[in-house]
């Protein structure tokens, strides 16, 4: 039996379904810098950094560091909650996909699109996971005697701000993805 290029059979290999295999085949890594979510995140990052610089100049160093610790702890806690939201969303999402739907999508040679939609959850889950570890590392530095200069604060703050804004807006875009999957499910689950 010959396997088509865009067939569900191509994904039965564990190499193809690893995070890195799917990242390479779907090219989702490009979404970190060339999507609407990334542009909005960049704008928000610039605004947040301007506000942080103003607050830095108008407050004592100890008060500013305490505020950064509180903000970082908020990032950690809310990111863990967001990861739970993504995991439950994927569970609900995959629970609605029937064998008939997969068979019809596969027959129409559009399985790569369906895999790409599902991988969006995996992708943002990985971004959130990496972000949590980054935030924890920043928190460790904030509670140590390591001296944060304005340049370091702007650099680290920009990464934290961008990742957090990106996670929020990408997660919101997944809601639109769920709506699109509803229509895909309707189209491909009909009796022909």
Short mmCIF file of N, CA and C in Angstrom, two decimals, residues 6-189:
data_model
loop_
_atom_site.label_atom_id
_atom_site.label_comp_id
_atom_site.label_asym_id
_atom_site.label_seq_id
_atom_site.Cartn_x
_atom_site.Cartn_y
_atom_site.Cartn_z
N UNK A 6 0.66 13.64 2.22
CA UNK A 6 -0.16 14.27 3.26
C UNK A 6 -1.13 13.27 3.86
N UNK A 7 -0.60 12.24 4.49
CA UNK A 7 -1.43 11.18 5.04
C UNK A 7 -1.21 11.07 6.54
N UNK A 8 -2.24 10.64 7.25
CA UNK A 8 -2.14 10.43 8.69
C UNK A 8 -1.10 9.36 8.99
N UNK A 9 -0.89 8.45 8.06
CA UNK A 9 0.09 7.37 8.23
C UNK A 9 1.50 7.92 8.42
N UNK A 10 1.78 9.09 7.85
CA UNK A 10 3.11 9.69 7.99
C UNK A 10 3.41 10.11 9.42
N UNK A 11 2.38 10.26 10.25
CA UNK A 11 2.57 10.73 11.61
C UNK A 11 2.67 9.59 12.63
N UNK A 12 2.66 8.34 12.16
CA UNK A 12 2.75 7.22 13.09
C UNK A 12 4.16 7.00 13.59
N UNK A 13 5.12 7.63 12.99
CA UNK A 13 6.50 7.55 13.44
C UNK A 13 6.67 8.46 14.65
N UNK A 14 7.32 7.96 15.70
CA UNK A 14 7.50 8.79 16.89
C UNK A 14 8.42 9.98 16.61
N UNK A 15 9.31 9.85 15.62
CA UNK A 15 10.17 10.98 15.26
C UNK A 15 9.35 12.13 14.71
N UNK A 16 8.32 11.84 13.96
CA UNK A 16 7.49 12.88 13.35
C UNK A 16 6.61 13.59 14.37
N UNK A 17 6.31 12.91 15.49
CA UNK A 17 5.38 13.49 16.45
C UNK A 17 6.08 14.07 17.68
N UNK A 18 7.42 14.12 17.67
CA UNK A 18 8.11 14.80 18.76
C UNK A 18 7.89 16.30 18.61
N UNK A 19 8.14 17.03 19.67
CA UNK A 19 7.97 18.48 19.60
C UNK A 19 8.81 19.06 18.48
N UNK A 20 10.09 18.67 18.42
CA UNK A 20 11.01 19.24 17.43
C UNK A 20 10.64 18.81 16.02
N UNK A 21 10.16 17.57 15.85
CA UNK A 21 9.73 17.12 14.53
C UNK A 21 8.53 17.91 14.03
N UNK A 22 7.55 18.12 14.92
CA UNK A 22 6.37 18.89 14.55
C UNK A 22 6.70 20.37 14.36
N UNK A 23 7.61 20.89 15.19
CA UNK A 23 8.01 22.29 15.05
C UNK A 23 8.65 22.51 13.68
N UNK A 24 9.47 21.57 13.26
CA UNK A 24 10.13 21.68 11.96
C UNK A 24 9.13 21.56 10.81
N UNK A 25 8.22 20.61 10.90
CA UNK A 25 7.28 20.39 9.79
C UNK A 25 6.20 21.47 9.70
N UNK A 26 5.78 22.02 10.85
CA UNK A 26 4.73 23.05 10.82
C UNK A 26 5.30 24.46 10.72
N UNK A 27 6.58 24.62 11.00
CA UNK A 27 7.25 25.93 10.97
C UNK A 27 6.60 26.94 11.93
N UNK A 28 6.07 26.43 13.06
CA UNK A 28 5.42 27.31 14.04
C UNK A 28 6.39 28.29 14.69
N UNK A 29 7.67 27.97 14.72
CA UNK A 29 8.65 28.86 15.34
C UNK A 29 8.64 30.24 14.70
N UNK A 30 8.22 30.32 13.45
CA UNK A 30 8.16 31.62 12.78
C UNK A 30 7.10 32.53 13.39
N UNK A 31 6.12 31.92 14.05
CA UNK A 31 5.03 32.70 14.64
C UNK A 31 5.49 33.55 15.82
N UNK A 32 6.67 33.28 16.35
CA UNK A 32 7.17 34.06 17.47
C UNK A 32 7.51 35.49 17.03
N UNK A 33 7.77 35.67 15.74
CA UNK A 33 8.18 37.01 15.30
C UNK A 33 7.43 37.57 14.09
N UNK A 34 6.56 36.80 13.45
CA UNK A 34 5.94 37.36 12.23
C UNK A 34 4.41 37.28 12.19
N UNK A 35 3.78 37.20 13.33
CA UNK A 35 2.32 37.15 13.39
C UNK A 35 1.78 38.41 14.07
N UNK A 36 0.50 38.62 13.98
CA UNK A 36 -0.14 39.76 14.64
C UNK A 36 0.12 39.73 16.14
N UNK A 37 0.07 38.53 16.73
CA UNK A 37 0.30 38.40 18.17
C UNK A 37 1.69 38.90 18.55
N UNK A 38 2.68 38.61 17.71
CA UNK A 38 4.05 39.03 18.03
C UNK A 38 4.22 40.54 17.88
N UNK A 39 3.55 41.14 16.93
CA UNK A 39 3.63 42.60 16.75
C UNK A 39 2.98 43.31 17.93
N UNK A 40 1.80 42.83 18.34
CA UNK A 40 1.11 43.41 19.50
C UNK A 40 1.97 43.24 20.75
N UNK A 41 2.58 42.07 20.90
CA UNK A 41 3.44 41.80 22.06
C UNK A 41 4.64 42.73 22.09
N UNK A 42 5.20 43.01 20.95
CA UNK A 42 6.34 43.93 20.86
C UNK A 42 5.94 45.35 21.28
N UNK A 43 4.79 45.79 20.82
CA UNK A 43 4.29 47.13 21.18
C UNK A 43 4.06 47.21 22.69
N UNK A 44 3.44 46.19 23.25
CA UNK A 44 3.18 46.16 24.69
C UNK A 44 4.49 46.13 25.47
N UNK A 45 5.47 45.38 24.97
CA UNK A 45 6.77 45.32 25.62
C UNK A 45 7.42 46.69 25.69
N UNK A 46 7.36 47.44 24.60
CA UNK A 46 7.94 48.80 24.59
C UNK A 46 7.24 49.68 25.61
N UNK A 47 5.92 49.61 25.66
CA UNK A 47 5.15 50.41 26.62
C UNK A 47 5.51 50.04 28.05
N UNK A 48 5.56 48.74 28.34
CA UNK A 48 5.89 48.27 29.69
C UNK A 48 7.29 48.72 30.09
N UNK A 49 8.23 48.64 29.16
CA UNK A 49 9.61 49.02 29.48
C UNK A 49 9.72 50.53 29.73
N UNK A 50 8.97 51.32 29.00
CA UNK A 50 8.96 52.77 29.25
C UNK A 50 8.41 53.05 30.64
N UNK A 51 7.32 52.38 30.99
CA UNK A 51 6.72 52.57 32.32
C UNK A 51 7.70 52.12 33.41
N UNK A 52 8.36 50.97 33.22
CA UNK A 52 9.31 50.49 34.22
C UNK A 52 10.49 51.46 34.39
N UNK A 53 10.95 52.03 33.30
CA UNK A 53 12.06 53.00 33.39
C UNK A 53 11.64 54.25 34.15
N UNK A 54 10.41 54.71 33.91
CA UNK A 54 9.90 55.88 34.63
C UNK A 54 9.80 55.58 36.12
N UNK A 55 9.24 54.40 36.44
CA UNK A 55 9.09 54.02 37.85
C UNK A 55 10.47 53.85 38.50
N UNK A 56 11.41 53.29 37.75
CA UNK A 56 12.78 53.11 38.27
C UNK A 56 13.39 54.45 38.67
N UNK A 57 13.20 55.45 37.84
CA UNK A 57 13.79 56.77 38.12
C UNK A 57 13.07 57.50 39.26
N UNK A 58 11.80 57.17 39.49
CA UNK A 58 11.00 57.91 40.48
C UNK A 58 10.89 57.19 41.84
N UNK A 59 11.51 56.01 41.97
CA UNK A 59 11.36 55.28 43.24
C UNK A 59 12.73 54.88 43.78
N UNK A 60 12.75 54.47 45.04
CA UNK A 60 14.00 54.00 45.63
C UNK A 60 14.33 52.64 45.05
N UNK A 61 15.60 52.29 45.08
CA UNK A 61 16.04 51.02 44.51
C UNK A 61 15.39 49.83 45.21
N UNK A 62 15.29 49.89 46.54
CA UNK A 62 14.71 48.79 47.32
C UNK A 62 13.23 48.61 46.98
N UNK A 63 12.49 49.71 46.88
CA UNK A 63 11.07 49.63 46.52
C UNK A 63 10.89 49.08 45.11
N UNK A 64 11.75 49.53 44.21
CA UNK A 64 11.67 49.06 42.83
C UNK A 64 11.95 47.56 42.74
N UNK A 65 12.97 47.08 43.45
CA UNK A 65 13.30 45.65 43.44
C UNK A 65 12.15 44.83 44.05
N UNK A 66 11.54 45.35 45.08
CA UNK A 66 10.40 44.65 45.70
C UNK A 66 9.24 44.56 44.71
N UNK A 67 9.00 45.66 43.98
CA UNK A 67 7.94 45.64 42.97
C UNK A 67 8.25 44.61 41.88
N UNK A 68 9.52 44.53 41.45
CA UNK A 68 9.91 43.54 40.43
C UNK A 68 9.70 42.11 40.92
N UNK A 69 10.00 41.86 42.19
CA UNK A 69 9.79 40.52 42.75
C UNK A 69 8.30 40.16 42.73
N UNK A 70 7.48 41.12 43.11
CA UNK A 70 6.02 40.88 43.11
C UNK A 70 5.53 40.64 41.67
N UNK A 71 5.99 41.46 40.74
CA UNK A 71 5.61 41.28 39.33
C UNK A 71 6.06 39.93 38.81
N UNK A 72 7.28 39.54 39.14
CA UNK A 72 7.81 38.26 38.66
C UNK A 72 7.02 37.09 39.25
N UNK A 73 6.68 37.19 40.52
CA UNK A 73 5.88 36.13 41.15
C UNK A 73 4.51 36.04 40.48
N UNK A 74 3.94 37.19 40.12
CA UNK A 74 2.67 37.21 39.39
C UNK A 74 2.82 36.51 38.04
N UNK A 75 3.93 36.78 37.34
CA UNK A 75 4.17 36.13 36.04
C UNK A 75 4.25 34.62 36.18
N UNK A 76 4.94 34.17 37.22
CA UNK A 76 5.08 32.73 37.44
C UNK A 76 3.71 32.10 37.70
N UNK A 77 2.98 32.65 38.64
CA UNK A 77 1.69 32.06 39.04
C UNK A 77 0.68 32.09 37.90
N UNK A 78 0.59 33.20 37.20
CA UNK A 78 -0.41 33.28 36.13
C UNK A 78 0.00 32.42 34.93
N UNK A 79 1.29 32.25 34.71
CA UNK A 79 1.74 31.39 33.61
C UNK A 79 1.42 29.93 33.88
N UNK A 80 1.56 29.52 35.14
CA UNK A 80 1.18 28.15 35.49
C UNK A 80 -0.32 27.95 35.25
N UNK A 81 -1.12 28.95 35.62
CA UNK A 81 -2.56 28.87 35.36
C UNK A 81 -2.87 28.83 33.88
N UNK A 82 -2.13 29.62 33.10
CA UNK A 82 -2.33 29.63 31.65
C UNK A 82 -1.97 28.28 31.04
N UNK A 83 -0.93 27.65 31.57
CA UNK A 83 -0.55 26.32 31.08
C UNK A 83 -1.68 25.32 31.35
N UNK A 84 -2.30 25.42 32.50
CA UNK A 84 -3.45 24.56 32.80
C UNK A 84 -4.60 24.80 31.84
N UNK A 85 -4.84 26.06 31.50
CA UNK A 85 -5.88 26.41 30.54
C UNK A 85 -5.59 25.78 29.17
N UNK A 86 -4.35 25.85 28.74
CA UNK A 86 -3.96 25.29 27.43
C UNK A 86 -4.11 23.78 27.43
N UNK A 87 -3.69 23.12 28.52
CA UNK A 87 -3.79 21.66 28.60
C UNK A 87 -5.24 21.23 28.57
N UNK A 88 -6.10 21.91 29.34
CA UNK A 88 -7.52 21.53 29.34
C UNK A 88 -8.16 21.84 27.99
N UNK A 89 -7.75 22.94 27.37
CA UNK A 89 -8.28 23.26 26.04
C UNK A 89 -7.93 22.20 25.02
N UNK A 90 -6.70 21.71 25.06
CA UNK A 90 -6.29 20.65 24.14
C UNK A 90 -7.04 19.36 24.41
N UNK A 91 -7.26 19.06 25.69
CA UNK A 91 -8.00 17.84 26.04
C UNK A 91 -9.43 17.89 25.49
N UNK A 92 -10.09 19.03 25.65
CA UNK A 92 -11.44 19.19 25.13
C UNK A 92 -11.42 19.14 23.60
N UNK A 93 -10.44 19.82 23.05
CA UNK A 93 -10.28 19.91 21.60
C UNK A 93 -10.12 18.53 20.96
N UNK A 94 -9.19 17.74 21.51
CA UNK A 94 -8.94 16.42 20.93
C UNK A 94 -10.11 15.46 21.19
N UNK A 95 -10.85 15.71 22.27
CA UNK A 95 -12.01 14.87 22.56
C UNK A 95 -13.14 15.03 21.56
N UNK A 96 -13.15 16.15 20.84
CA UNK A 96 -14.22 16.38 19.86
C UNK A 96 -13.86 15.86 18.47
N UNK A 97 -12.63 15.42 18.30
CA UNK A 97 -12.19 14.93 16.99
C UNK A 97 -12.53 13.45 16.89
N UNK A 98 -13.38 13.12 15.95
CA UNK A 98 -13.82 11.75 15.78
C UNK A 98 -12.99 11.04 14.70
N UNK A 99 -13.08 9.72 14.71
CA UNK A 99 -12.40 8.93 13.67
C UNK A 99 -12.91 9.30 12.29
N UNK A 100 -14.21 9.54 12.18
CA UNK A 100 -14.79 9.91 10.90
C UNK A 100 -14.20 11.22 10.39
N UNK A 101 -14.06 12.19 11.30
CA UNK A 101 -13.47 13.47 10.94
C UNK A 101 -12.05 13.28 10.43
N UNK A 102 -11.24 12.53 11.16
CA UNK A 102 -9.85 12.31 10.77
C UNK A 102 -9.79 11.58 9.43
N UNK A 103 -10.63 10.59 9.25
CA UNK A 103 -10.64 9.83 7.99
C UNK A 103 -11.00 10.73 6.81
N UNK A 104 -12.01 11.58 7.00
CA UNK A 104 -12.42 12.47 5.91
C UNK A 104 -11.37 13.55 5.61
N UNK A 105 -10.75 14.08 6.66
CA UNK A 105 -9.69 15.07 6.46
C UNK A 105 -8.50 14.41 5.77
N UNK A 106 -8.18 13.19 6.18
CA UNK A 106 -7.07 12.45 5.57
C UNK A 106 -7.36 12.15 4.10
N UNK A 107 -8.59 11.77 3.80
CA UNK A 107 -8.97 11.49 2.42
C UNK A 107 -8.83 12.74 1.55
N UNK A 108 -9.14 13.89 2.14
CA UNK A 108 -9.03 15.16 1.42
C UNK A 108 -7.59 15.70 1.40
N UNK A 109 -6.66 14.94 1.97
CA UNK A 109 -5.23 15.28 2.04
C UNK A 109 -4.98 16.62 2.74
N UNK A 110 -5.72 16.85 3.84
CA UNK A 110 -5.54 18.08 4.62
C UNK A 110 -5.14 17.76 6.06
N UNK A 111 -4.57 16.58 6.26
CA UNK A 111 -4.21 16.17 7.62
C UNK A 111 -3.13 17.07 8.20
N UNK A 112 -2.23 17.59 7.36
CA UNK A 112 -1.18 18.48 7.85
C UNK A 112 -1.78 19.73 8.51
N UNK A 113 -2.87 20.22 7.95
CA UNK A 113 -3.53 21.40 8.53
C UNK A 113 -4.11 21.07 9.90
N UNK A 114 -4.72 19.91 10.03
CA UNK A 114 -5.28 19.49 11.32
C UNK A 114 -4.18 19.29 12.35
N UNK A 115 -3.08 18.67 11.94
CA UNK A 115 -1.94 18.48 12.84
C UNK A 115 -1.37 19.84 13.25
N UNK A 116 -1.31 20.79 12.31
CA UNK A 116 -0.82 22.13 12.61
C UNK A 116 -1.68 22.83 13.64
N UNK A 117 -3.01 22.65 13.53
CA UNK A 117 -3.93 23.24 14.50
C UNK A 117 -3.68 22.64 15.89
N UNK A 118 -3.57 21.32 15.96
CA UNK A 118 -3.34 20.66 17.24
C UNK A 118 -1.97 21.03 17.82
N UNK A 119 -0.98 21.15 16.94
CA UNK A 119 0.37 21.48 17.42
C UNK A 119 0.44 22.89 17.99
N UNK A 120 -0.48 23.77 17.61
CA UNK A 120 -0.50 25.12 18.17
C UNK A 120 -0.60 25.08 19.69
N UNK A 121 -1.37 24.14 20.22
CA UNK A 121 -1.50 23.99 21.67
C UNK A 121 -0.18 23.51 22.28
N UNK A 122 0.44 22.53 21.63
CA UNK A 122 1.72 21.99 22.08
C UNK A 122 2.78 23.10 22.06
N UNK A 123 2.77 23.88 20.99
CA UNK A 123 3.76 24.96 20.81
C UNK A 123 3.65 26.00 21.92
N UNK A 124 2.44 26.51 22.16
CA UNK A 124 2.29 27.54 23.18
C UNK A 124 2.53 26.95 24.57
N UNK A 125 2.20 25.68 24.74
CA UNK A 125 2.51 25.01 26.01
C UNK A 125 4.01 24.99 26.27
N UNK A 126 4.80 24.74 25.24
CA UNK A 126 6.26 24.75 25.38
C UNK A 126 6.76 26.17 25.66
N UNK A 127 6.20 27.16 24.97
CA UNK A 127 6.60 28.55 25.21
C UNK A 127 6.29 28.93 26.65
N UNK A 128 5.13 28.54 27.14
CA UNK A 128 4.76 28.84 28.52
C UNK A 128 5.70 28.13 29.49
N UNK A 129 5.99 26.87 29.22
CA UNK A 129 6.90 26.11 30.09
C UNK A 129 8.28 26.74 30.17
N UNK A 130 8.83 27.11 29.04
CA UNK A 130 10.14 27.77 29.01
C UNK A 130 10.08 29.10 29.75
N UNK A 131 8.98 29.83 29.55
CA UNK A 131 8.80 31.12 30.21
C UNK A 131 8.77 30.97 31.73
N UNK A 132 8.08 29.95 32.21
CA UNK A 132 8.00 29.73 33.66
C UNK A 132 9.40 29.53 34.24
N UNK A 133 10.20 28.70 33.58
CA UNK A 133 11.56 28.48 34.08
C UNK A 133 12.39 29.76 33.99
N UNK A 134 12.17 30.55 32.96
CA UNK A 134 12.88 31.83 32.84
C UNK A 134 12.48 32.77 33.97
N UNK A 135 11.17 32.85 34.26
CA UNK A 135 10.69 33.72 35.33
C UNK A 135 11.23 33.28 36.69
N UNK A 136 11.28 31.97 36.91
CA UNK A 136 11.81 31.44 38.18
C UNK A 136 13.29 31.83 38.32
N UNK A 137 14.04 31.70 37.22
CA UNK A 137 15.46 32.08 37.24
C UNK A 137 15.61 33.58 37.56
N UNK A 138 14.77 34.39 36.95
CA UNK A 138 14.80 35.84 37.22
C UNK A 138 14.48 36.10 38.68
N UNK A 139 13.50 35.38 39.22
CA UNK A 139 13.13 35.56 40.62
C UNK A 139 14.30 35.22 41.55
N UNK A 140 15.02 34.16 41.22
CA UNK A 140 16.19 33.78 42.02
C UNK A 140 17.21 34.92 42.02
N UNK A 141 17.46 35.49 40.85
CA UNK A 141 18.39 36.61 40.77
C UNK A 141 17.87 37.83 41.53
N UNK A 142 16.57 38.07 41.46
CA UNK A 142 15.99 39.22 42.17
C UNK A 142 16.12 39.09 43.68
N UNK A 143 16.06 37.88 44.19
CA UNK A 143 16.15 37.68 45.64
C UNK A 143 17.58 37.51 46.12
N UNK A 144 18.53 37.45 45.20
CA UNK A 144 19.94 37.32 45.58
C UNK A 144 20.59 38.70 45.69
N UNK A 145 21.87 38.70 45.89
CA UNK A 145 22.62 39.96 45.97
C UNK A 145 23.08 40.45 44.60
N UNK A 146 22.64 39.78 43.55
CA UNK A 146 23.01 40.16 42.19
C UNK A 146 22.47 41.56 41.91
N UNK A 147 23.31 42.43 41.43
CA UNK A 147 22.91 43.82 41.21
C UNK A 147 22.29 43.99 39.82
N UNK A 148 21.05 44.42 39.81
CA UNK A 148 20.37 44.71 38.54
C UNK A 148 20.60 46.17 38.17
N UNK A 149 21.32 46.38 37.10
CA UNK A 149 21.49 47.73 36.58
C UNK A 149 20.31 48.05 35.68
N UNK A 150 20.20 49.28 35.26
CA UNK A 150 19.10 49.67 34.37
C UNK A 150 19.17 48.89 33.05
N UNK A 151 20.37 48.72 32.51
CA UNK A 151 20.51 47.97 31.25
C UNK A 151 20.07 46.53 31.40
N UNK A 152 20.49 45.90 32.49
CA UNK A 152 20.09 44.49 32.73
C UNK A 152 18.58 44.40 32.92
N UNK A 153 18.04 45.36 33.66
CA UNK A 153 16.59 45.36 33.90
C UNK A 153 15.84 45.50 32.59
N UNK A 154 16.30 46.38 31.72
CA UNK A 154 15.63 46.57 30.43
C UNK A 154 15.73 45.30 29.59
N UNK A 155 16.90 44.67 29.57
CA UNK A 155 17.08 43.45 28.79
C UNK A 155 16.20 42.31 29.29
N UNK A 156 16.32 42.01 30.57
CA UNK A 156 15.55 40.91 31.16
C UNK A 156 14.06 41.24 31.16
N UNK A 157 13.72 42.49 31.50
CA UNK A 157 12.33 42.91 31.51
C UNK A 157 11.67 42.82 30.14
N UNK A 158 12.43 43.15 29.11
CA UNK A 158 11.90 43.06 27.74
C UNK A 158 11.56 41.62 27.38
N UNK A 159 12.45 40.69 27.75
CA UNK A 159 12.19 39.28 27.46
C UNK A 159 10.97 38.80 28.23
N UNK A 160 10.92 39.12 29.53
CA UNK A 160 9.77 38.70 30.35
C UNK A 160 8.46 39.28 29.81
N UNK A 161 8.48 40.56 29.51
CA UNK A 161 7.28 41.24 29.03
C UNK A 161 6.82 40.67 27.69
N UNK A 162 7.77 40.47 26.78
CA UNK A 162 7.41 39.96 25.46
C UNK A 162 6.83 38.55 25.57
N UNK A 163 7.50 37.69 26.33
CA UNK A 163 7.01 36.31 26.47
C UNK A 163 5.60 36.29 27.07
N UNK A 164 5.39 37.10 28.09
CA UNK A 164 4.08 37.09 28.75
C UNK A 164 2.99 37.62 27.83
N UNK A 165 3.26 38.73 27.16
CA UNK A 165 2.26 39.28 26.23
C UNK A 165 2.01 38.31 25.09
N UNK A 166 3.06 37.68 24.58
CA UNK A 166 2.91 36.72 23.48
C UNK A 166 2.05 35.53 23.91
N UNK A 167 2.30 35.03 25.13
CA UNK A 167 1.52 33.90 25.62
C UNK A 167 0.04 34.27 25.70
N UNK A 168 -0.25 35.45 26.19
CA UNK A 168 -1.65 35.88 26.33
C UNK A 168 -2.31 35.98 24.96
N UNK A 169 -1.69 36.69 24.03
CA UNK A 169 -2.32 36.91 22.73
C UNK A 169 -2.35 35.64 21.88
N UNK A 170 -1.35 34.78 22.01
CA UNK A 170 -1.38 33.51 21.27
C UNK A 170 -2.50 32.63 21.82
N UNK A 171 -2.66 32.63 23.16
CA UNK A 171 -3.74 31.84 23.76
C UNK A 171 -5.10 32.35 23.31
N UNK A 172 -5.24 33.66 23.21
CA UNK A 172 -6.50 34.22 22.71
C UNK A 172 -6.73 33.79 21.26
N UNK A 173 -5.66 33.78 20.46
CA UNK A 173 -5.82 33.36 19.06
C UNK A 173 -6.23 31.90 18.96
N UNK A 174 -5.88 31.10 19.98
CA UNK A 174 -6.30 29.69 19.97
C UNK A 174 -7.82 29.56 20.10
N UNK A 175 -8.46 30.56 20.71
CA UNK A 175 -9.92 30.54 20.76
C UNK A 175 -10.49 30.62 19.35
N UNK A 176 -9.90 31.47 18.52
CA UNK A 176 -10.31 31.54 17.12
C UNK A 176 -10.03 30.24 16.39
N UNK A 177 -8.94 29.59 16.75
CA UNK A 177 -8.60 28.29 16.16
C UNK A 177 -9.67 27.26 16.51
N UNK A 178 -10.15 27.30 17.74
CA UNK A 178 -11.21 26.37 18.15
C UNK A 178 -12.49 26.60 17.35
N UNK A 179 -12.79 27.86 17.08
CA UNK A 179 -13.98 28.17 16.28
C UNK A 179 -13.80 27.64 14.86
N UNK A 180 -12.60 27.83 14.31
CA UNK A 180 -12.34 27.31 12.96
C UNK A 180 -12.43 25.79 12.93
N UNK A 181 -11.96 25.14 13.99
CA UNK A 181 -12.03 23.67 14.03
C UNK A 181 -13.48 23.21 14.09
N UNK A 182 -14.34 23.99 14.73
CA UNK A 182 -15.76 23.66 14.75
C UNK A 182 -16.30 23.56 13.32
N UNK A 183 -15.94 24.53 12.48
CA UNK A 183 -16.40 24.50 11.09
C UNK A 183 -15.75 23.37 10.30
N UNK A 184 -14.48 23.10 10.58
CA UNK A 184 -13.80 21.97 9.93
C UNK A 184 -14.49 20.68 10.33
N UNK A 185 -14.81 20.56 11.61
CA UNK A 185 -15.48 19.37 12.11
C UNK A 185 -16.84 19.20 11.44
N UNK A 186 -17.57 20.29 11.29
CA UNK A 186 -18.86 20.23 10.63
C UNK A 186 -18.71 19.78 9.17
N UNK A 187 -17.78 20.37 8.46
CA UNK A 187 -17.58 20.06 7.05
C UNK A 187 -17.20 18.59 6.83
N UNK A 188 -16.28 18.10 7.64
CA UNK A 188 -15.73 16.77 7.40
C UNK A 188 -16.47 15.66 8.15
N UNK A 189 -17.40 16.00 9.02
CA UNK A 189 -18.15 14.97 9.73
C UNK A 189 -19.51 14.70 9.10
#
